[in-house]
Coordinates of C-alpha atoms and ligand atoms in Angstrom, one line a residue:
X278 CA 91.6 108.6 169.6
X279 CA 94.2 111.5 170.7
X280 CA 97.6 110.9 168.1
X281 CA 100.7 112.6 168.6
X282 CA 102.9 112.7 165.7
X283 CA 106.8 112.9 166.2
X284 CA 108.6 114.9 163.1
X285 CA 108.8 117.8 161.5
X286 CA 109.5 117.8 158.0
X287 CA 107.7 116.7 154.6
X288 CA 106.9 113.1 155.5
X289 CA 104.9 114.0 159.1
X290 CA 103.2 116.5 157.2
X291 CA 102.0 113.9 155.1
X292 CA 101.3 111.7 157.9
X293 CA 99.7 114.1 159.4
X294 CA 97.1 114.9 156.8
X295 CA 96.5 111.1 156.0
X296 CA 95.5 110.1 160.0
X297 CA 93.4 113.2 160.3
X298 CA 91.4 112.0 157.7
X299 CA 90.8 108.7 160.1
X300 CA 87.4 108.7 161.6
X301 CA 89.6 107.3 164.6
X302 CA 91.2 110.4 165.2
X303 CA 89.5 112.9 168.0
X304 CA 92.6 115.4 168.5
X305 CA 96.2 115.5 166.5
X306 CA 99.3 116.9 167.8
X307 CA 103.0 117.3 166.0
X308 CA 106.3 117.2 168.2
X309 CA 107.7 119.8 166.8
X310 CA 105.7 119.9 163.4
X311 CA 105.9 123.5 161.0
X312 CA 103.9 125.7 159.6
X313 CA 102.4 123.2 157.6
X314 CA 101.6 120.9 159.7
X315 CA 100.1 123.8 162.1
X316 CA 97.3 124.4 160.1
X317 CA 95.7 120.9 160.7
X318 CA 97.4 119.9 164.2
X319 CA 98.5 121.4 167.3
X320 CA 102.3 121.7 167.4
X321 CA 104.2 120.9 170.5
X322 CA 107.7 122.3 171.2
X323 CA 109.5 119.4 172.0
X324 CA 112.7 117.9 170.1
X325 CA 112.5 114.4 168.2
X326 CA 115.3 113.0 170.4
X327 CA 114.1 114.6 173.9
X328 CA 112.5 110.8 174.8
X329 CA 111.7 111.9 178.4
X330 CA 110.0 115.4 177.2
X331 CA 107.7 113.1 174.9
X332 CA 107.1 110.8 177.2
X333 CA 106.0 113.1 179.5
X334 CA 103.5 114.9 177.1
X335 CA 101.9 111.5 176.4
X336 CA 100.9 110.7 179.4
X337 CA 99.8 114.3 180.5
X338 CA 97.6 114.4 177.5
X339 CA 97.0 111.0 177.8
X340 CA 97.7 110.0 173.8
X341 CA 96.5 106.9 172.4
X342 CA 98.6 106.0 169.9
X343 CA 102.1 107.5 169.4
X344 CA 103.7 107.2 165.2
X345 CA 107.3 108.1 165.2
X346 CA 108.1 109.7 161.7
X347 CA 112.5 110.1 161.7
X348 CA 114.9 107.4 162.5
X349 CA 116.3 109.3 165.2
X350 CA 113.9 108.6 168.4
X351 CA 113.8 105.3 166.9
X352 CA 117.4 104.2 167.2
X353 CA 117.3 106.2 170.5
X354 CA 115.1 103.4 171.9
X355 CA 111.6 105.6 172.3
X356 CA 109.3 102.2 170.8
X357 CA 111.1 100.1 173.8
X358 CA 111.0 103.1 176.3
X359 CA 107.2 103.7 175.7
X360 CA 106.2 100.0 175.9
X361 CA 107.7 100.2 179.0
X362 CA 105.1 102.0 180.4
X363 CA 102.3 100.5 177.9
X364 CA 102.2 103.1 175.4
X365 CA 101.2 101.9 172.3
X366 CA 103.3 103.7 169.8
X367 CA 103.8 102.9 165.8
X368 CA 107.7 101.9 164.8
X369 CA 110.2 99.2 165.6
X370 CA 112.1 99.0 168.6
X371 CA 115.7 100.1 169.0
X372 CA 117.0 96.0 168.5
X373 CA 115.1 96.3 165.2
X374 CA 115.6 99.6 164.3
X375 CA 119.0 98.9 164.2
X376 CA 119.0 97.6 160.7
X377 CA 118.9 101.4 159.3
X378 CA 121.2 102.3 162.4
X379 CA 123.7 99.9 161.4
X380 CA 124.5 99.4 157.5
X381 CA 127.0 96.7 158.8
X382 CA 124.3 94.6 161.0
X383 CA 121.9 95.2 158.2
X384 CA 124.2 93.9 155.7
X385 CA 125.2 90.6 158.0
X386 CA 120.9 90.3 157.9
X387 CA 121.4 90.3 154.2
X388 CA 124.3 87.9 154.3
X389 CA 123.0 85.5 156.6
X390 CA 119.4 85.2 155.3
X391 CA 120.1 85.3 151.4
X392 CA 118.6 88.7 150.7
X393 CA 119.9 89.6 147.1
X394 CA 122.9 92.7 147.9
X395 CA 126.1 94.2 146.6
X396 CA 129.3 91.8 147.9
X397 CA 130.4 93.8 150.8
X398 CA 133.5 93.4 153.4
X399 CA 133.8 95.1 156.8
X400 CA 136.6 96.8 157.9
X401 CA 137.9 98.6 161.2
X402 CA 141.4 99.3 160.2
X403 CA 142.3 101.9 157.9
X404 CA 145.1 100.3 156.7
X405 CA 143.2 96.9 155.9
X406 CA 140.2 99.3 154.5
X407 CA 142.8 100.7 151.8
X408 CA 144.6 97.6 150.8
X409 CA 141.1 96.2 149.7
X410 CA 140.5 99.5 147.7
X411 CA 143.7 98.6 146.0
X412 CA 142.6 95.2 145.7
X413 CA 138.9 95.7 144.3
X414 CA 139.7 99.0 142.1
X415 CA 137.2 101.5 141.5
X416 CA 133.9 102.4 141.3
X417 CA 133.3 100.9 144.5
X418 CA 131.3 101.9 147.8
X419 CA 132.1 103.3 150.8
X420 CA 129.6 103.6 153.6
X421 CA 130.1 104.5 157.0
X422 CA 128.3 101.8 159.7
X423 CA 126.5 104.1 161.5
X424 CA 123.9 107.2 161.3
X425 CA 124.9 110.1 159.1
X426 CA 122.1 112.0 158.5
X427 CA 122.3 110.5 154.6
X428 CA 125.7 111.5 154.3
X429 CA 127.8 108.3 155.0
X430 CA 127.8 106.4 151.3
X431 CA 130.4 107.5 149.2
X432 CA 129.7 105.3 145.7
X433 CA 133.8 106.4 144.5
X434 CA 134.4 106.9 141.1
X435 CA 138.2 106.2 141.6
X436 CA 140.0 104.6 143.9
X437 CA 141.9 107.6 145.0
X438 CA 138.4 109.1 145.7
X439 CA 137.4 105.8 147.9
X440 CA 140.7 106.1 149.7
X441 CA 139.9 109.3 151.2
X442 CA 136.6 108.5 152.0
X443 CA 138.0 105.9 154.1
X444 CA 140.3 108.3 155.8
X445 CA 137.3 111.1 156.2
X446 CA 135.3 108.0 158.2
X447 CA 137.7 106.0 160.0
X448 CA 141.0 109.2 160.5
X449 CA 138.9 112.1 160.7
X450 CA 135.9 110.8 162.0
X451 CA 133.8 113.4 159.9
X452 CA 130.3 111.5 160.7
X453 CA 131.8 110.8 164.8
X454 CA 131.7 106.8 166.0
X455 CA 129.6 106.0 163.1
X456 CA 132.2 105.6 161.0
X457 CA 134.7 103.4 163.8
X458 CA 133.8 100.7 161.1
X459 CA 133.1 101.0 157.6
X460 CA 131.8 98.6 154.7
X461 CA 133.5 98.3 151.3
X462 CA 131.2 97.4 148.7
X463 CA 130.7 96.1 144.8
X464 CA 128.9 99.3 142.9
X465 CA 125.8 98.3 141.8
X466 CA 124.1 99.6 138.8
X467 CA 120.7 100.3 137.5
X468 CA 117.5 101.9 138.5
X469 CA 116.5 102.0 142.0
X470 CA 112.9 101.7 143.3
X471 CA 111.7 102.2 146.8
X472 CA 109.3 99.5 148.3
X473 CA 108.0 100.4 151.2
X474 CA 105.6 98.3 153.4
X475 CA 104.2 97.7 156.9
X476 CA 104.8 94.9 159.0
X477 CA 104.4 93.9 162.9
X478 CA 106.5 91.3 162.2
X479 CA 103.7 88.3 161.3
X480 CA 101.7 89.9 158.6
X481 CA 103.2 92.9 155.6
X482 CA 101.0 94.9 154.1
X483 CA 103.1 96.5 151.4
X484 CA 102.5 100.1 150.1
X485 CA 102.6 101.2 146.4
X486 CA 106.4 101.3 144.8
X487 CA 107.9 104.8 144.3
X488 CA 110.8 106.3 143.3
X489 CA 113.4 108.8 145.0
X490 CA 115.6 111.3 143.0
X491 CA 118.8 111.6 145.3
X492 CA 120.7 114.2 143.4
X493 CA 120.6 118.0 143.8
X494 CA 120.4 118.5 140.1
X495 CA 119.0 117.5 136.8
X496 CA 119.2 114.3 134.9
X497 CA 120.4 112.9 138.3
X498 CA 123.6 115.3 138.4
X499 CA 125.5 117.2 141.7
X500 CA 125.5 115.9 145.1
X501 CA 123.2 114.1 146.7
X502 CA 120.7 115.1 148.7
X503 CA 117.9 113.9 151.5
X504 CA 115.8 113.8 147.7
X505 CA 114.3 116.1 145.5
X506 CA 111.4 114.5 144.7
X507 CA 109.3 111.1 143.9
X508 CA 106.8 109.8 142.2
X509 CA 104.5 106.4 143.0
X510 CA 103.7 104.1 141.2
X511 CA 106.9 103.5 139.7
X512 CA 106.2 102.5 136.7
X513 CA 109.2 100.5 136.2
X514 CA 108.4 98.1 138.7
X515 CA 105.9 95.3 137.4
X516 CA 103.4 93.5 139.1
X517 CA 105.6 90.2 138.9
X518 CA 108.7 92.2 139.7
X519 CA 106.7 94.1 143.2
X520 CA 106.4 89.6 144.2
X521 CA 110.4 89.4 143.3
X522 CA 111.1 91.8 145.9
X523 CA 108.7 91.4 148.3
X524 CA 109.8 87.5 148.2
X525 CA 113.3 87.6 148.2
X526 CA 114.1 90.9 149.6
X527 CA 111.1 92.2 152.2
X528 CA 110.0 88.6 153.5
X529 CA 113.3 87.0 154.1
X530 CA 114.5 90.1 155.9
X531 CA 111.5 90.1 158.4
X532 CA 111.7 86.3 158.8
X533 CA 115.5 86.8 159.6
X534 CA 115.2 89.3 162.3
X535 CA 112.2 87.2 164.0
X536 CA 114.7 84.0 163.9
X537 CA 116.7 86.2 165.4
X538 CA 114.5 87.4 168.5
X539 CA 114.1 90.5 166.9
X540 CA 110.2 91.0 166.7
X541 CA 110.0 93.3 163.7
X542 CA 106.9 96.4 164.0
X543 CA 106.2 99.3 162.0
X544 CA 108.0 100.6 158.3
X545 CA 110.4 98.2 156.6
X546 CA 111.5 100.4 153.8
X547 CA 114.1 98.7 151.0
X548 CA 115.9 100.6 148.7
X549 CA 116.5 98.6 145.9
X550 CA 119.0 98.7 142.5
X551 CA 117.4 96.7 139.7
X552 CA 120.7 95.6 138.5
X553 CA 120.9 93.0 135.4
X554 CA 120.9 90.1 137.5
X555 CA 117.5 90.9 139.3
X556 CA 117.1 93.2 142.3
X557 CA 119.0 94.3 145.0
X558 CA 118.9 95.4 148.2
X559 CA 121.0 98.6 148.8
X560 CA 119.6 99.4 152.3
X561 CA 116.8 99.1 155.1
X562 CA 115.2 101.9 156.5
X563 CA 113.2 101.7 160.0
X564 CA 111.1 104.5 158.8
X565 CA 109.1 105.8 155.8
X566 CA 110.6 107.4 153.3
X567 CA 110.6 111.1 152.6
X568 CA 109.6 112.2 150.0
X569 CA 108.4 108.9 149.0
X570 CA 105.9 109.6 151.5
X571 CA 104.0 112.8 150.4
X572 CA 104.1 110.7 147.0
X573 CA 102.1 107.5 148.4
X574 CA 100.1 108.8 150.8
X575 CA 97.8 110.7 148.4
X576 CA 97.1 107.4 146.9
X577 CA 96.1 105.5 149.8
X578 CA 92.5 105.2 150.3
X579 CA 92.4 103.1 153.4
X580 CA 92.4 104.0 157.4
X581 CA 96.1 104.7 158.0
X582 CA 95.5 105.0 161.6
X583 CA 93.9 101.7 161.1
X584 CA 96.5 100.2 159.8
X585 CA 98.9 101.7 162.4
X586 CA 97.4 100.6 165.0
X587 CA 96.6 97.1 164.0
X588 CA 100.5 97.1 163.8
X589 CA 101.3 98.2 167.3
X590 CA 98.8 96.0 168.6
X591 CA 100.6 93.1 166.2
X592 CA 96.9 92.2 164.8
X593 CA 97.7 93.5 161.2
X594 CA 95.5 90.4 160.3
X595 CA 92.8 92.7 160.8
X596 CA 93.3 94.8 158.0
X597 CA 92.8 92.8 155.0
X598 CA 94.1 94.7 151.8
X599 CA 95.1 98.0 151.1
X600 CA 93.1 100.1 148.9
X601 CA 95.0 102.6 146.2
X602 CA 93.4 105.4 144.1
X603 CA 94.4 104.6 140.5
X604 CA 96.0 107.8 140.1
X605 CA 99.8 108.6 139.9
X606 CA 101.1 110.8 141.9
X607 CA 104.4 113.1 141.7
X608 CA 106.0 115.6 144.1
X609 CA 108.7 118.0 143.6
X610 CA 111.1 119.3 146.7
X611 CA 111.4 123.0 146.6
X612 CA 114.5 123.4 148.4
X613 CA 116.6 126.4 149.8
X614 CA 119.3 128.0 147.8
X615 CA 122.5 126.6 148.7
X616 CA 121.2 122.9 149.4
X617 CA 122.1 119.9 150.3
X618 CA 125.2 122.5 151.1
X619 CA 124.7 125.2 154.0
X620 CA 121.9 127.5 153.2
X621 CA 119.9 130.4 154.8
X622 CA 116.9 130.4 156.5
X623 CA 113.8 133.1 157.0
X624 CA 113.1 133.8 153.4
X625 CA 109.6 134.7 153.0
X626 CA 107.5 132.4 151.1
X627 CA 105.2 133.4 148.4
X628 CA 101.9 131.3 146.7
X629 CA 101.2 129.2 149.1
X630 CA 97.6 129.5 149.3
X631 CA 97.5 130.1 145.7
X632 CA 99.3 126.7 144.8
X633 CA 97.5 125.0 147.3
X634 CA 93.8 125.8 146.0
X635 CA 94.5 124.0 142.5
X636 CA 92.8 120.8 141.7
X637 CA 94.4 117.4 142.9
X638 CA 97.3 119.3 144.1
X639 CA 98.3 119.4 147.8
X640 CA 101.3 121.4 149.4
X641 CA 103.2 119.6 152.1
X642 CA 105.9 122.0 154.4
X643 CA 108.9 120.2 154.8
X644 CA 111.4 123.2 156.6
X645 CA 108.9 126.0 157.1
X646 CA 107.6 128.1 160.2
X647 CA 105.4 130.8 160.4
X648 CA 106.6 134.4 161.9
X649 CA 104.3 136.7 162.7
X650 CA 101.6 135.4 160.6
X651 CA 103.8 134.8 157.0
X652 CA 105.3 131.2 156.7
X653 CA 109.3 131.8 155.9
X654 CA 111.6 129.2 155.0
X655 CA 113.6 126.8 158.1
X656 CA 114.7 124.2 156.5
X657 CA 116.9 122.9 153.5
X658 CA 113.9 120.9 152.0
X659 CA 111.4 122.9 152.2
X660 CA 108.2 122.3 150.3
X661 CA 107.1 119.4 148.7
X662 CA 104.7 119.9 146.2
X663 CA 102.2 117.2 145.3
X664 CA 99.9 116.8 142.2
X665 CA 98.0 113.8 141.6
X666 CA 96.6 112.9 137.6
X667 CA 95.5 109.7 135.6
X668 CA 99.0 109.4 134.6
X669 CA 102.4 110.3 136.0
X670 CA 102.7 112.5 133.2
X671 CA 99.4 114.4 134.3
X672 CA 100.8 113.9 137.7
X673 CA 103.5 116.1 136.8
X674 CA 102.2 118.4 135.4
X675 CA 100.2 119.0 137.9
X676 CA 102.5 119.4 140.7
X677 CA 104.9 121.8 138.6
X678 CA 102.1 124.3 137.8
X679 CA 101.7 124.5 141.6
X680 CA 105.7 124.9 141.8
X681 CA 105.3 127.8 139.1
X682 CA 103.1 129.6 141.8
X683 CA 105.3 129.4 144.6
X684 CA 109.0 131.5 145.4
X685 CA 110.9 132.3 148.0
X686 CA 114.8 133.5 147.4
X687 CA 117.1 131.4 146.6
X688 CA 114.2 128.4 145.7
X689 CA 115.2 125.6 143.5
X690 CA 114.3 122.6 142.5
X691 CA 114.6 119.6 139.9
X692 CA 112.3 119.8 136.2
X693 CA 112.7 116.2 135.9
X694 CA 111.2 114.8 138.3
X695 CA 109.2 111.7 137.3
X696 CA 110.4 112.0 133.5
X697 CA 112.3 108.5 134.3
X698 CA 108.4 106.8 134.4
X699 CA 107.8 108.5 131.1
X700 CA 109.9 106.1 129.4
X701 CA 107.3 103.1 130.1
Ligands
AMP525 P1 122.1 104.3 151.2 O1 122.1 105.4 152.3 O2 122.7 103.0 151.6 O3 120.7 104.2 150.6 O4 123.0 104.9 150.0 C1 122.7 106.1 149.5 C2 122.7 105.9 148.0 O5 124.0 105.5 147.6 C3 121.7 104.9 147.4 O6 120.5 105.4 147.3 C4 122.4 104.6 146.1 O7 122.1 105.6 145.1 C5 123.9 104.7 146.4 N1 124.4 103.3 146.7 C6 124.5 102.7 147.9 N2 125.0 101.5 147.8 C7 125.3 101.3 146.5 C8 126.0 100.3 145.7 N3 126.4 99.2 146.3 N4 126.1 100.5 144.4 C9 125.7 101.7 143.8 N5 125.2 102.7 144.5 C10 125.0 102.5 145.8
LIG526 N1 114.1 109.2 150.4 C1 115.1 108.5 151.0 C2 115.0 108.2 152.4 O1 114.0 108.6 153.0 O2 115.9 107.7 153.0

């Protein structure tokens, strides 16, 4: 089979060097893909939102199965636009993809079909949004409705704090029309796990749990960030506690959309708060995670082009179980000086081949590029450094002694990463 990829950052190179270990796959290209990804596919220049640019390349290279790694094309409308002319492509379409698009249609999914979440209201009045800051006190949530490239949850420590906020979204208009409405929510707390699984909407296969670390800095500290690294499993997250969620947050949600019309295919990820009372759903994504990916991929031992295309076929049946390696695995984001702030590009980056030649550890590029024959830095995330070991705590270890061989100026990253797991 001939793949195209659509993506460019630590996740499709993940994705990438899972499906081209698939005894399916005859030729692999990446739309736009880096200097990662280069080395095992052949990078196309086109944009992830340039729909018509991508739909031409399909059919001129006459691609049989299309995986769409960001939200972006998704929301967009690429999974409906492609269908249209029978292309068989792996992701849901824009109707479904609208639950990551829209926090406040994925939290009326949540409302309307009992799925466990934070009590939320929806406003579209600034001074309505306020009062009920007043009302509720602080900490409480602020979250924009639509896409802000991660930025549009402000979890407000006071409720002058939440105030502004509200004034940033719905005054300023800091994240554009996304933030014309806004949800005010309870602030949940506790750990948070990501459960990630595959559906086309009749069957869900689910994939291993992991765990995201959203802040910049140490011991979860400073801004937040895209992530700075995960780890799968997460140990924190029992057998019996994986059937909690995937009962009462993953299969409710999918039978919800299906009652209404919407025919859910492709990557259901949940980002879940274990709260006191059980868990919670904070959000949907359309999309798999990243880094989340780079952690669970290593771990997957079946067909992942397999599995894709049983889902954009909707004959997921066909794929009985999933099959894991028994090995955790961790990955730490090497990210560029100034991130998730503005930051410089072009750095040269040293190691790589180094790093990447120890056992059980692989390198995935996240923002890189190569110029004249040296991979330099394009990206705030830009490496994501995997190591796989019996235990997370080998797993670790593994993936920072790789880190310790790589620099670049300006590098940083977290030294915690996966300590969390460590505790069970
Ligand atoms: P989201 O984009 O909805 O995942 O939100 C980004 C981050 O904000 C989440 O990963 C949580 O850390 C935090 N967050 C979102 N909603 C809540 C909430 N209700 N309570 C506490 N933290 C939250
Ligand atoms: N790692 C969080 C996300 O992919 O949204």
């Amino acid at each position: 089979m001939r793949i195209l990829v659509i993506g460019s950052g630590g996740r499709e190179h993940a994705l990438v060097w899972k499906i081209a270990q698939s005894k399916l796959c005859a030729k692999l290209f990446c739309a736009p893909g880096n200097a990662g990804i280069a080395q095992i596919a052949e990078c196309v220049n086109i944009q992830v939102d340039d729909i018509g640019g991508l739909l031409e390349f399909v059919e001129r290279e006459k691609i049989d199965l299309t995986v769409v790694g960001p939200e972006i094309p998704l929301s967009l409308g690429i999974v409906d636009e492609f269908s249209r002319y029978g292309l068989k492509i792996f992701g849901p379409k824009r109707a479904a993809a609208r639950i990551e698009a829209s926090k406040i249609f994925s939290k009326e999914m949540m409302a309307k079909y009992d799925v466990p979440t934070a009590n939320f209201k929806i406003f579209d009045d600034l001074q309505e949004a306020q009062k009920y800051i007043e009302k509720i006190g602080a900490p409480c949530v602020v979250k924009a409705d639509g896409l802000a490239a991660g930025k549009g949850v402000i979890v407000a420590k006071t409720i002058n704090e939440a105030k502004q906020a509200a004034v940033a979204m719905m005054q300023e208009r800091v994240f554009g029309e996304s933030g014309n409405r806004i949800i005010i929510e309870e602030c949940l707390q506790g750990e948070e796990v990501s459960i990630i699984v595959i559906t086309d909407s009749k069957e869900v296969r689910a994939l291993a749990s992991s765990q995201d670390h959203k802040r910049v800095f140490d011991n979860d500290s400073g801004p937040n960030t895209g992530g700075m690294g995960a780890y799968s499993p997460a140990s924190v997250v029992t057998p019996e506690l994986f059937r909690e969620i995937v009962d009462k947050v993953i299969y409710p949600t999918i039978g919800g959309l299906a009652k209404e019309g919407i025919d859910y295919r492709g990557v259901l990820y949940a980002g879940i708060m274990l709260t006191k009372d059980g868990p919670k759903a904070l959000e949907f994504n359309a999309r798999f995670g990243d880094p989340e990916t780079q952690a669970i991929l290593p771990r997957l031992k079946s067909d992942l082009l397999e599995i894709m295309l049983a889902t954009a076929e909707q004959k997921l049946n066909r794929i009985k179980i999933l099959e894991w390696d028994t090995r955790a695995c961790a990955c730490v984001v090497c990210a560029a000086g100034g991130y998730p702030g503005s930051y410089e590009k072009g750095k040269e980056i040293s190691g790589l081949d180094k790093a990447a030649q120890m056992p059980d550890v692989v390198v995935f590029h996240a923002g890189t590029k190569l110029l004249n024959n040296k991979v330099i830095t394009n990206g705030g995330r830009v490496l994501g450094v995997t190591g796989l070991g019996r235990t997370v705590n080998e797993a670790i270890g593994k993936a920072y002694a790789a880190v310790r061989e790589i620099s670049f100026r300006g590098m940083h990253y977290r030294h915690d990463i996966g300590r969390k797991a460590l505790r069970y």
